[in-house]
PDB file of C-alpha atoms in Angstrom:
ATOM      1  CA  MET E   1      29.400 -18.694 -24.241  1.00  0.00           C
ATOM      2  CA  GLU E   2      27.932 -21.449 -21.217  1.00  0.00           C
ATOM      3  CA  PRO E   3      27.995 -18.884 -18.128  1.00  0.00           C
ATOM      4  CA  PHE E   4      25.717 -16.774 -20.157  1.00  0.00           C
ATOM      5  CA  VAL E   5      23.457 -19.526 -20.796  1.00  0.00           C
ATOM      6  CA  LEU E   6      23.291 -20.347 -17.310  1.00  0.00           C
ATOM      7  CA  PHE E   7      23.021 -17.242 -16.282  1.00  0.00           C
ATOM      8  CA  ALA E   8      20.014 -16.311 -18.819  1.00  0.00           C
ATOM      9  CA  LEU E   9      18.024 -19.665 -17.428  1.00  0.00           C
ATOM     10  CA  SER E  10      18.331 -18.890 -13.719  1.00  0.00           C
ATOM     11  CA  VAL E  11      17.370 -15.693 -14.701  1.00  0.00           C
ATOM     12  CA  PHE E  12      14.319 -17.099 -16.316  1.00  0.00           C
ATOM     13  CA  THR E  13      13.301 -19.214 -13.651  1.00  0.00           C
ATOM     14  CA  ALA E  14      13.747 -16.514 -11.059  1.00  0.00           C
ATOM     15  CA  PHE E  15      11.749 -14.074 -12.850  1.00  0.00           C
ATOM     16  CA  GLY E  16       9.046 -16.316 -13.418  1.00  0.00           C
ATOM     17  CA  PHE E  17       8.592 -17.166  -9.569  1.00  0.00           C
ATOM     18  CA  TYR E  18       8.920 -13.048  -8.943  1.00  0.00           C
ATOM     19  CA  ALA E  19       6.351 -12.122 -11.544  1.00  0.00           C
ATOM     20  CA  LEU E  20       3.896 -14.098 -10.261  1.00  0.00           C
ATOM     21  CA  LEU E  21       4.323 -12.911  -6.544  1.00  0.00           C
ATOM     22  CA  ALA E  22       4.903  -9.475  -7.367  1.00  0.00           C
ATOM     23  CA  TRP E  23       1.804  -9.145  -9.499  1.00  0.00           C
ATOM     24  CA  GLY E  24      -0.461 -10.942  -6.759  1.00  0.00           C
ATOM     25  CA  LEU E  25       0.727  -7.885  -4.483  1.00  0.00           C
ATOM     26  CA  GLY E  26       0.571  -5.151  -6.480  1.00  0.00           C
ATOM     27  CA  LEU E  27      -3.111  -6.209  -7.492  1.00  0.00           C
ATOM     28  CA  ILE E  28      -3.643  -5.429  -3.954  1.00  0.00           C
ATOM     29  CA  PHE E  29      -1.751  -3.116  -3.276  1.00  0.00           C
ATOM     30  CA  GLY E  30      -1.966  -0.595  -6.622  1.00  0.00           C
ATOM     31  CA  GLN E  31      -5.788  -1.523  -7.068  1.00  0.00           C
ATOM     32  CA  LEU E  32      -7.073  -2.182  -3.196  1.00  0.00           C
ATOM     33  CA  ASN E  33      -4.461   0.808  -1.696  1.00  0.00           C
ATOM     34  CA  VAL E  34      -3.838  -2.642   0.744  1.00  0.00           C
ATOM     35  CA  VAL E  35      -0.449  -3.120   2.136  1.00  0.00           C
ATOM     36  CA  ASN E  36      -0.005  -6.509   2.046  1.00  0.00           C
ATOM     37  CA  VAL E  37       2.871  -7.305   4.580  1.00  0.00           C
ATOM     38  CA  ALA E  38       1.664 -10.528   4.820  1.00  0.00           C
ATOM     39  CA  HIS E  39       2.163 -11.558   1.134  1.00  0.00           C
ATOM     40  CA  GLY E  40       5.267 -13.639   1.732  1.00  0.00           C
ATOM     41  CA  ASP E  41       3.450 -15.324   4.641  1.00  0.00           C
ATOM     42  CA  MET E  42       0.396 -16.776   2.043  1.00  0.00           C
ATOM     43  CA  ALA E  43       3.639 -17.916  -0.147  1.00  0.00           C
ATOM     44  CA  MET E  44       4.638 -19.857   2.607  1.00  0.00           C
ATOM     45  CA  VAL E  45       0.997 -21.189   3.016  1.00  0.00           C
ATOM     46  CA  GLY E  46       1.160 -22.607  -0.401  1.00  0.00           C
ATOM     47  CA  ALA E  47       4.616 -24.586   0.233  1.00  0.00           C
ATOM     48  CA  TYR E  48       3.254 -25.976   3.446  1.00  0.00           C
ATOM     49  CA  LEU E  49       0.332 -26.906   1.854  1.00  0.00           C
ATOM     50  CA  MET E  50       2.473 -29.045  -0.896  1.00  0.00           C
ATOM     51  CA  VAL E  51       4.262 -30.819   2.259  1.00  0.00           C
ATOM     52  CA  VAL E  52       0.866 -31.501   3.631  1.00  0.00           C
ATOM     53  CA  LEU E  53      -0.732 -32.602   0.481  1.00  0.00           C
ATOM     54  CA  THR E  54       2.449 -34.756  -0.402  1.00  0.00           C
ATOM     55  CA  PRO E  55       0.509 -38.141  -1.096  1.00  0.00           C
ATOM     56  CA  VAL E  56      -1.617 -35.983  -3.683  1.00  0.00           C
ATOM     57  CA  ALA E  57      -0.599 -36.078  -7.692  1.00  0.00           C
ATOM     58  CA  PHE E  58       1.598 -32.475  -7.810  1.00  0.00           C
ATOM     59  CA  PRO E  59      -1.028 -30.809 -10.762  1.00  0.00           C
ATOM     60  CA  LEU E  60      -3.936 -31.096  -7.901  1.00  0.00           C
ATOM     61  CA  ARG E  61      -1.952 -30.038  -5.253  1.00  0.00           C
ATOM     62  CA  LEU E  62      -1.272 -27.281  -7.157  1.00  0.00           C
ATOM     63  CA  LEU E  63      -4.759 -26.803  -7.590  1.00  0.00           C
ATOM     64  CA  LEU E  64      -6.395 -27.543  -4.463  1.00  0.00           C
ATOM     65  CA  ALA E  65      -3.453 -24.282  -3.232  1.00  0.00           C
ATOM     66  CA  VAL E  66      -5.074 -22.198  -5.696  1.00  0.00           C
ATOM     67  CA  ILE E  67      -8.750 -23.054  -4.145  1.00  0.00           C
ATOM     68  CA  GLY E  68      -7.167 -22.393  -0.645  1.00  0.00           C
ATOM     69  CA  GLY E  69      -5.661 -19.137  -1.554  1.00  0.00           C
ATOM     70  CA  LEU E  70      -8.925 -17.987  -2.761  1.00  0.00           C
ATOM     71  CA  VAL E  71     -10.873 -19.014  -0.048  1.00  0.00           C
ATOM     72  CA  LEU E  72      -8.015 -17.666   2.484  1.00  0.00           C
ATOM     73  CA  GLY E  73      -8.119 -14.495   0.469  1.00  0.00           C
ATOM     74  CA  ALA E  74     -12.019 -14.117   0.795  1.00  0.00           C
ATOM     75  CA  LEU E  75     -11.921 -14.743   4.282  1.00  0.00           C
ATOM     76  CA  ILE E  76      -8.972 -11.999   5.560  1.00  0.00           C
ATOM     77  CA  GLU E  77     -10.693  -9.639   2.907  1.00  0.00           C
ATOM     78  CA  ARG E  78     -14.320 -10.017   4.192  1.00  0.00           C
ATOM     79  CA  GLY E  79     -13.792 -10.613   7.800  1.00  0.00           C
ATOM     80  CA  LEU E  80     -10.525  -8.442   8.301  1.00  0.00           C
ATOM     81  CA  LEU E  81     -10.253  -5.657   5.946  1.00  0.00           C
ATOM     82  CA  SER E  82     -13.370  -4.686   4.651  1.00  0.00           C
ATOM     83  CA  ARG E  83     -14.167  -3.423   8.153  1.00  0.00           C
ATOM     84  CA  LEU E  84     -10.870  -1.047   8.127  1.00  0.00           C
ATOM     85  CA  TYR E  85     -10.759   0.773   4.627  1.00  0.00           C
ATOM     86  CA  GLU E  86     -12.406   3.481   5.885  1.00  0.00           C
ATOM     87  CA  HIS E  87      -9.808   4.039   8.412  1.00  0.00           C
ATOM     88  CA  GLY E  88      -6.990   4.222   6.129  1.00  0.00           C
ATOM     89  CA  MET E  89      -3.854   2.362   4.894  1.00  0.00           C
ATOM     90  CA  LEU E  90      -1.895   2.322   8.167  1.00  0.00           C
ATOM     91  CA  ALA E  91      -5.083   0.212   9.604  1.00  0.00           C
ATOM     92  CA  THR E  92      -5.100  -2.236   7.425  1.00  0.00           C
ATOM     93  CA  LEU E  93      -1.010  -2.850   7.221  1.00  0.00           C
ATOM     94  CA  LEU E  94      -1.081  -3.396  10.746  1.00  0.00           C
ATOM     95  CA  ALA E  95      -3.849  -6.010  10.096  1.00  0.00           C
ATOM     96  CA  MET E  96      -2.092  -7.694   7.559  1.00  0.00           C
ATOM     97  CA  TRP E  97       1.186  -7.405   9.887  1.00  0.00           C
ATOM     98  CA  GLY E  98      -0.727  -9.614  12.375  1.00  0.00           C
ATOM     99  CA  THR E  99      -2.205 -11.619   9.732  1.00  0.00           C
ATOM    100  CA  GLY E 100       1.470 -12.642   8.800  1.00  0.00           C
ATOM    101  CA  ILE E 101       2.552 -13.352  12.558  1.00  0.00           C
ATOM    102  CA  VAL E 102      -0.460 -15.519  13.145  1.00  0.00           C
ATOM    103  CA  LEU E 103       0.095 -17.757   9.894  1.00  0.00           C
ATOM    104  CA  ARG E 104       3.834 -17.741  11.024  1.00  0.00           C
ATOM    105  CA  GLN E 105       3.175 -18.667  14.467  1.00  0.00           C
ATOM    106  CA  THR E 106       0.290 -21.149  13.327  1.00  0.00           C
ATOM    107  CA  ALA E 107       3.015 -22.901  10.855  1.00  0.00           C
ATOM    108  CA  GLU E 108       5.460 -23.070  13.901  1.00  0.00           C
ATOM    109  CA  ALA E 109       3.296 -24.624  16.114  1.00  0.00           C
ATOM    110  CA  ILE E 110       2.369 -27.172  13.391  1.00  0.00           C
ATOM    111  CA  PHE E 111       5.313 -27.998  11.617  1.00  0.00           C
ATOM    112  CA  GLY E 112       8.278 -26.778  13.674  1.00  0.00           C
ATOM    113  CA  PRO E 113      11.207 -24.965  12.743  1.00  0.00           C
ATOM    114  CA  THR E 114      12.648 -27.821  11.492  1.00  0.00           C
ATOM    115  CA  PRO E 115      13.080 -27.015   7.487  1.00  0.00           C
ATOM    116  CA  ALA E 116      10.468 -29.361   5.025  1.00  0.00           C
ATOM    117  CA  SER E 117      10.804 -30.347   1.335  1.00  0.00           C
ATOM    118  CA  VAL E 118       8.758 -30.844  -1.449  1.00  0.00           C
ATOM    119  CA  PRO E 119      10.016 -33.594  -3.778  1.00  0.00           C
ATOM    120  CA  ALA E 120       9.931 -32.491  -7.687  1.00  0.00           C
ATOM    121  CA  PRO E 121       7.247 -33.736  -9.693  1.00  0.00           C
ATOM    122  CA  ILE E 122       9.782 -34.041 -12.752  1.00  0.00           C
ATOM    123  CA  THR E 123      13.468 -35.316 -12.084  1.00  0.00           C
ATOM    124  CA  GLY E 124      16.138 -35.002 -14.665  1.00  0.00           C
ATOM    125  CA  THR E 125      17.557 -32.102 -16.978  1.00  0.00           C
ATOM    126  CA  VAL E 126      17.536 -30.768 -20.508  1.00  0.00           C
ATOM    127  CA  GLU E 127      20.186 -29.329 -22.432  1.00  0.00           C
ATOM    128  CA  VAL E 128      19.982 -26.163 -23.234  1.00  0.00           C
ATOM    129  CA  LEU E 129      22.783 -24.907 -25.310  1.00  0.00           C
ATOM    130  CA  GLY E 130      25.076 -26.900 -24.072  1.00  0.00           C
ATOM    131  CA  VAL E 131      24.096 -26.336 -20.488  1.00  0.00           C
ATOM    132  CA  ASP E 132      22.223 -29.242 -18.232  1.00  0.00           C
ATOM    133  CA  TYR E 133      19.262 -27.213 -16.258  1.00  0.00           C
ATOM    134  CA  PRO E 134      16.725 -29.030 -14.140  1.00  0.00           C
ATOM    135  CA  ILE E 135      13.572 -29.411 -16.248  1.00  0.00           C
ATOM    136  CA  PHE E 136      11.378 -28.720 -13.592  1.00  0.00           C
ATOM    137  CA  ARG E 137      12.543 -24.994 -13.094  1.00  0.00           C
ATOM    138  CA  LEU E 138      11.656 -24.282 -16.516  1.00  0.00           C
ATOM    139  CA  VAL E 139       8.334 -26.114 -16.272  1.00  0.00           C
ATOM    140  CA  SER E 140       7.618 -24.191 -12.834  1.00  0.00           C
ATOM    141  CA  ALA E 141       8.561 -20.354 -14.829  1.00  0.00           C
ATOM    142  CA  THR E 142       6.913 -21.247 -17.581  1.00  0.00           C
ATOM    143  CA  ILE E 143       3.487 -22.175 -15.647  1.00  0.00           C
ATOM    144  CA  SER E 144       3.987 -18.734 -14.047  1.00  0.00           C
ATOM    145  CA  LEU E 145       4.096 -16.738 -16.805  1.00  0.00           C
ATOM    146  CA  LEU E 146       1.584 -18.002 -18.516  1.00  0.00           C
ATOM    147  CA  ILE E 147      -1.276 -18.026 -15.623  1.00  0.00           C
ATOM    148  CA  LEU E 148       0.164 -14.365 -15.805  1.00  0.00           C
ATOM    149  CA  ALA E 149      -0.291 -13.360 -19.295  1.00  0.00           C
ATOM    150  CA  GLY E 150      -4.106 -15.130 -18.791  1.00  0.00           C
ATOM    151  CA  LEU E 151      -4.851 -12.845 -16.214  1.00  0.00           C
ATOM    152  CA  VAL E 152      -3.439  -9.730 -17.979  1.00  0.00           C
ATOM    153  CA  LEU E 153      -6.065 -10.709 -20.724  1.00  0.00           C
ATOM    154  CA  VAL E 154      -8.616 -10.977 -18.751  1.00  0.00           C
ATOM    155  CA  MET E 155      -8.021  -7.431 -17.506  1.00  0.00           C
ATOM    156  CA  TYR E 156      -8.080  -5.814 -20.241  1.00  0.00           C
ATOM    157  CA  ARG E 157      -9.992  -7.902 -22.614  1.00  0.00           C
ATOM    158  CA  THR E 158     -13.288  -9.074 -21.098  1.00  0.00           C
ATOM    159  CA  SER E 159     -16.314  -7.576 -19.675  1.00  0.00           C
ATOM    160  CA  LEU E 160     -15.499  -9.135 -15.679  1.00  0.00           C
ATOM    161  CA  GLY E 161     -12.198  -6.928 -16.332  1.00  0.00           C
ATOM    162  CA  LEU E 162     -13.868  -3.815 -17.160  1.00  0.00           C
ATOM    163  CA  ARG E 163     -16.393  -4.198 -14.205  1.00  0.00           C
ATOM    164  CA  LEU E 164     -13.472  -5.183 -11.536  1.00  0.00           C
ATOM    165  CA  ARG E 165     -11.384  -1.914 -12.822  1.00  0.00           C
ATOM    166  CA  ALA E 166     -14.896  -0.077 -12.664  1.00  0.00           C
ATOM    167  CA  SER E 167     -15.508  -1.269  -8.780  1.00  0.00           C
ATOM    168  CA  ILE E 168     -12.021  -0.044  -7.757  1.00  0.00           C
ATOM    169  CA  ASP E 169     -12.065   3.366  -9.807  1.00  0.00           C
ATOM    170  CA  ASN E 170     -15.340   4.265  -8.462  1.00  0.00           C
ATOM    171  CA  ARG E 171     -17.474   2.293  -6.503  1.00  0.00           C
ATOM    172  CA  ALA E 172     -20.015   3.865  -6.121  1.00  0.00           C
ATOM    173  CA  MET E 173     -20.621   4.783 -10.174  1.00  0.00           C
ATOM    174  CA  ALA E 174     -19.951   1.228 -10.200  1.00  0.00           C
ATOM    175  CA  ALA E 175     -22.560   0.076  -7.704  1.00  0.00           C
ATOM    176  CA  GLY E 176     -24.845   2.552  -9.482  1.00  0.00           C
ATOM    177  CA  PHE E 177     -24.650   0.251 -12.668  1.00  0.00           C
ATOM    178  CA  GLY E 178     -25.528  -2.671 -10.768  1.00  0.00           C
ATOM    179  CA  ILE E 179     -22.035  -4.038 -10.476  1.00  0.00           C
ATOM    180  CA  PRO E 180     -21.769  -5.941  -7.115  1.00  0.00           C
ATOM    181  CA  THR E 181     -18.605  -3.707  -6.078  1.00  0.00           C
ATOM    182  CA  GLY E 182     -18.045  -6.004  -2.638  1.00  0.00           C
ATOM    183  CA  ALA E 183     -17.946  -9.061  -4.567  1.00  0.00           C
ATOM    184  CA  MET E 184     -15.094  -7.763  -7.161  1.00  0.00           C
ATOM    185  CA  VAL E 185     -12.899  -6.087  -4.377  1.00  0.00           C
ATOM    186  CA  THR E 186     -13.165  -9.234  -2.477  1.00  0.00           C
ATOM    187  CA  GLY E 187     -12.252 -11.255  -5.553  1.00  0.00           C
ATOM    188  CA  THR E 188      -9.398  -8.875  -6.216  1.00  0.00           C
ATOM    189  CA  PHE E 189      -8.134  -9.914  -2.931  1.00  0.00           C
ATOM    190  CA  ALA E 190      -8.749 -13.085  -3.097  1.00  0.00           C
ATOM    191  CA  VAL E 191      -6.975 -13.462  -6.523  1.00  0.00           C
ATOM    192  CA  GLY E 192      -3.962 -11.884  -5.222  1.00  0.00           C
ATOM    193  CA  THR E 193      -3.739 -14.170  -2.479  1.00  0.00           C
ATOM    194  CA  ALA E 194      -4.259 -17.171  -4.338  1.00  0.00           C
ATOM    195  CA  LEU E 195      -1.327 -16.149  -6.588  1.00  0.00           C
ATOM    196  CA  ALA E 196       0.731 -15.903  -3.727  1.00  0.00           C
ATOM    197  CA  VAL E 197      -0.187 -19.356  -2.727  1.00  0.00           C
ATOM    198  CA  LEU E 198       0.388 -20.679  -6.322  1.00  0.00           C
ATOM    199  CA  ALA E 199       3.647 -19.201  -6.154  1.00  0.00           C
ATOM    200  CA  GLY E 200       4.932 -20.813  -2.829  1.00  0.00           C
ATOM    201  CA  ALA E 201       3.475 -24.197  -3.863  1.00  0.00           C
ATOM    202  CA  LEU E 202       4.944 -24.153  -7.481  1.00  0.00           C
ATOM    203  CA  GLN E 203       8.485 -23.195  -5.751  1.00  0.00           C
ATOM    204  CA  SER E 204       8.370 -25.530  -2.895  1.00  0.00           C
ATOM    205  CA  PRO E 205      10.468 -27.899  -4.381  1.00  0.00           C
ATOM    206  CA  MET E 206      13.137 -25.407  -4.601  1.00  0.00           C
ATOM    207  CA  LEU E 207      12.950 -23.806  -1.133  1.00  0.00           C
ATOM    208  CA  GLY E 208      13.977 -24.845   2.397  1.00  0.00           C
ATOM    209  CA  ILE E 209      10.082 -24.450   3.810  1.00  0.00           C
ATOM    210  CA  THR E 210      10.081 -23.173   6.837  1.00  0.00           C
ATOM    211  CA  PRO E 211       7.888 -20.899   8.955  1.00  0.00           C
ATOM    212  CA  GLN E 212       9.698 -17.846   8.234  1.00  0.00           C
ATOM    213  CA  VAL E 213      10.775 -18.504   4.725  1.00  0.00           C
ATOM    214  CA  GLY E 214       7.737 -16.093   3.588  1.00  0.00           C
ATOM    215  CA  VAL E 215       9.663 -13.151   5.483  1.00  0.00           C
ATOM    216  CA  SER E 216      12.742 -13.219   3.237  1.00  0.00           C
ATOM    217  CA  LEU E 217      10.621 -13.337   0.166  1.00  0.00           C
ATOM    218  CA  LEU E 218       8.307 -10.068   1.145  1.00  0.00           C
ATOM    219  CA  ALA E 219      10.983  -7.433   0.626  1.00  0.00           C
ATOM    220  CA  PRO E 220      12.280  -8.450  -3.288  1.00  0.00           C
ATOM    221  CA  THR E 221       8.589  -8.536  -3.562  1.00  0.00           C
ATOM    222  CA  PHE E 222       7.889  -5.198  -2.785  1.00  0.00           C
ATOM    223  CA  PHE E 223      10.394  -3.869  -4.456  1.00  0.00           C
ATOM    224  CA  ALA E 224       9.457  -5.365  -7.596  1.00  0.00           C
ATOM    225  CA  VAL E 225       6.221  -3.617  -7.113  1.00  0.00           C
ATOM    226  CA  LEU E 226       7.655  -0.403  -6.886  1.00  0.00           C
ATOM    227  CA  LEU E 227      10.153  -0.259  -9.569  1.00  0.00           C
ATOM    228  CA  GLY E 228       7.213  -0.921 -11.952  1.00  0.00           C
ATOM    229  CA  ARG E 229       5.196   1.673 -10.696  1.00  0.00           C
ATOM    230  CA  PRO E 230       2.268   1.025  -8.219  1.00  0.00           C
ATOM    231  CA  GLY E 231      -1.081   0.540  -9.885  1.00  0.00           C
ATOM    232  CA  SER E 232       0.323  -0.355 -13.122  1.00  0.00           C
ATOM    233  CA  ILE E 233      -0.899  -3.640 -14.778  1.00  0.00           C
ATOM    234  CA  GLY E 234       2.472  -4.648 -16.168  1.00  0.00           C
ATOM    235  CA  GLY E 235       4.991  -2.837 -13.832  1.00  0.00           C
ATOM    236  CA  PRO E 236       5.115  -5.306 -11.517  1.00  0.00           C
ATOM    237  CA  ILE E 237       6.158  -7.921 -14.103  1.00  0.00           C
ATOM    238  CA  PHE E 238       8.969  -5.406 -15.384  1.00  0.00           C
ATOM    239  CA  GLY E 239       9.938  -5.117 -11.902  1.00  0.00           C
ATOM    240  CA  ALA E 240      10.277  -8.650 -11.244  1.00  0.00           C
ATOM    241  CA  PHE E 241      12.508  -9.062 -14.291  1.00  0.00           C
ATOM    242  CA  VAL E 242      14.471  -6.210 -12.847  1.00  0.00           C
ATOM    243  CA  VAL E 243      15.223  -7.944  -9.754  1.00  0.00           C
ATOM    244  CA  ALA E 244      15.554 -11.525 -10.922  1.00  0.00           C
ATOM    245  CA  VAL E 245      18.333  -9.856 -13.138  1.00  0.00           C
ATOM    246  CA  LEU E 246      20.115  -8.165  -9.895  1.00  0.00           C
ATOM    247  CA  ASP E 247      19.619 -10.926  -7.559  1.00  0.00           C
ATOM    248  CA  ILE E 248      20.819 -14.081 -10.340  1.00  0.00           C
ATOM    249  CA  GLY E 249      23.622 -11.422 -11.503  1.00  0.00           C
ATOM    250  CA  LEU E 250      24.937 -10.553  -7.993  1.00  0.00           C
ATOM    251  CA  ARG E 251      25.041 -14.541  -6.705  1.00  0.00           C
ATOM    252  CA  THR E 252      27.025 -15.158  -9.697  1.00  0.00           C
ATOM    253  CA  VAL E 253      29.774 -12.791  -9.170  1.00  0.00           C
ATOM    254  CA  LEU E 254      29.930 -12.768  -5.433  1.00  0.00           C
ATOM    255  CA  PRO E 255      29.624 -15.013  -2.490  1.00  0.00           C
ATOM    256  CA  GLU E 256      26.101 -15.692  -0.646  1.00  0.00           C
ATOM    257  CA  SER E 257      25.932 -13.465   2.089  1.00  0.00           C
ATOM    258  CA  VAL E 258      27.609 -10.513  -0.001  1.00  0.00           C
ATOM    259  CA  ALA E 259      25.446 -10.879  -2.421  1.00  0.00           C
ATOM    260  CA  GLY E 260      22.441 -10.372  -0.412  1.00  0.00           C
ATOM    261  CA  VAL E 261      23.338  -7.160   1.481  1.00  0.00           C
ATOM    262  CA  VAL E 262      24.647  -5.592  -2.117  1.00  0.00           C
ATOM    263  CA  PHE E 263      21.391  -6.686  -3.773  1.00  0.00           C
ATOM    264  CA  PHE E 264      19.140  -5.034  -0.915  1.00  0.00           C
ATOM    265  CA  ILE E 265      21.547  -2.132  -1.513  1.00  0.00           C
ATOM    266  CA  ALA E 266      21.021  -1.577  -5.370  1.00  0.00           C
ATOM    267  CA  LEU E 267      17.379  -2.030  -4.744  1.00  0.00           C
ATOM    268  CA  ILE E 268      17.193   1.182  -2.327  1.00  0.00           C
ATOM    269  CA  VAL E 269      19.234   3.237  -4.674  1.00  0.00           C
ATOM    270  CA  LEU E 270      17.006   2.233  -7.072  1.00  0.00           C
ATOM    271  CA  ILE E 271      14.010   3.139  -5.606  1.00  0.00           C
ATOM    272  CA  ALA E 272      15.346   6.416  -4.178  1.00  0.00           C
ATOM    273  CA  LEU E 273      17.012   7.505  -7.245  1.00  0.00           C
ATOM    274  CA  GLN E 274      13.109   6.610  -9.186  1.00  0.00           C
ATOM    275  CA  PRO E 275      10.667   6.761  -6.118  1.00  0.00           C
ATOM    276  CA  GLN E 276       7.290   6.474  -8.699  1.00  0.00           C
ATOM    277  CA  GLY E 277       8.949   3.479 -10.867  1.00  0.00           C
ATOM    278  CA  PRO E 278      10.982   4.088 -14.218  1.00  0.00           C
ATOM    279  CA  ASN E 279      10.009   6.418 -16.680  1.00  0.00           C
ATOM    280  CA  TRP E 280       8.873   3.382 -18.373  1.00  0.00           C
ATOM    281  CA  ARG E 281       5.429   3.720 -20.185  1.00  0.00           C
ATOM    282  CA  PHE E 282       3.547   0.222 -20.220  1.00  0.00           C
ATOM    283  CA  THR E 283       1.417  -0.571 -23.298  1.00  0.00           C
ATOM    284  CA  LEU E 284      -2.352  -0.425 -22.387  1.00  0.00           C
ATOM    285  CA  TRP E 285      -4.287  -2.491 -23.771  1.00  0.00           C
ATOM    286  CA  LYS E 286      -7.302  -0.900 -25.138  1.00  0.00           C
ATOM    287  CA  PRO E 287     -10.584  -2.686 -22.774  1.00  0.00           C
ATOM    288  CA  LEU E 288     -13.431  -3.847 -24.617  1.00  0.00           C
ATOM    289  CA  GLN E 289     -16.088  -1.188 -25.025  1.00  0.00           C
ATOM    290  CA  ARG E 290     -19.260  -3.010 -23.827  1.00  0.00           C
ATOM    291  CA  ARG E 291     -22.033  -1.118 -21.512  1.00  0.00           C
ATOM    292  CA  VAL E 292     -21.545  -2.116 -18.171  1.00  0.00           C
ATOM    293  CA  ALA E 293     -24.710  -3.286 -16.993  1.00  0.00           C
TER     294      ALA E 293
END
């Protein structure tokens, strides 16, 4: 019983982290058609922000990380991507690849290659069905999933979400209804970036923070998006759960180095079998029927 409980708790904490990362990437990839290969590096930025702001209370650091992510995303979208959309996906991919290199090199120039650490704001463990488990890991995953639930509600149950989806689906028509499509697109990228930064910030007490830490996060996050069908609002969350189960399950039964190899082989096989995502119909909530003005 105890091994199963430990496995379930570990999957829950990994799921919260991957879901936050994957939903932000899915928002950018699925809605804006931008392959953001710098997404993991943005999580690295969030982790280093927590290092720099160590004297500040942890909740305030998280808030500052979100604000920093929004600003970073808006600057990248307005200053770089907005000039490249008409040149196709390859142009935006290369731009984000270069952005990731800049972020990593900047972090290495400032902090060096030595791993940094962030103390957890909540220490100690809690007993769950006979298993002692770190409290902060559970709190971090719960916060991540609550944030995602709130964002999904915004997307499907508010006029803001309706305007956003209209701007992405047909910018010309949305503009004709008076929706500021440019601001909506910028906001979408900024929110996706902020989610990556927040994920890195929440996970920072559990990471050995280096300039390269984001690179290791990118592949499983992309797999989560692809497993859950690109463009689906709920898909990346489902994909993140599959990735979390595979990751924790393999690390439980195999040595660390072997588990990493088998993990990526398993994900590649899943994508090869279902390149368009699984035949899974995610529930689509009916949007509010409000006049767009």
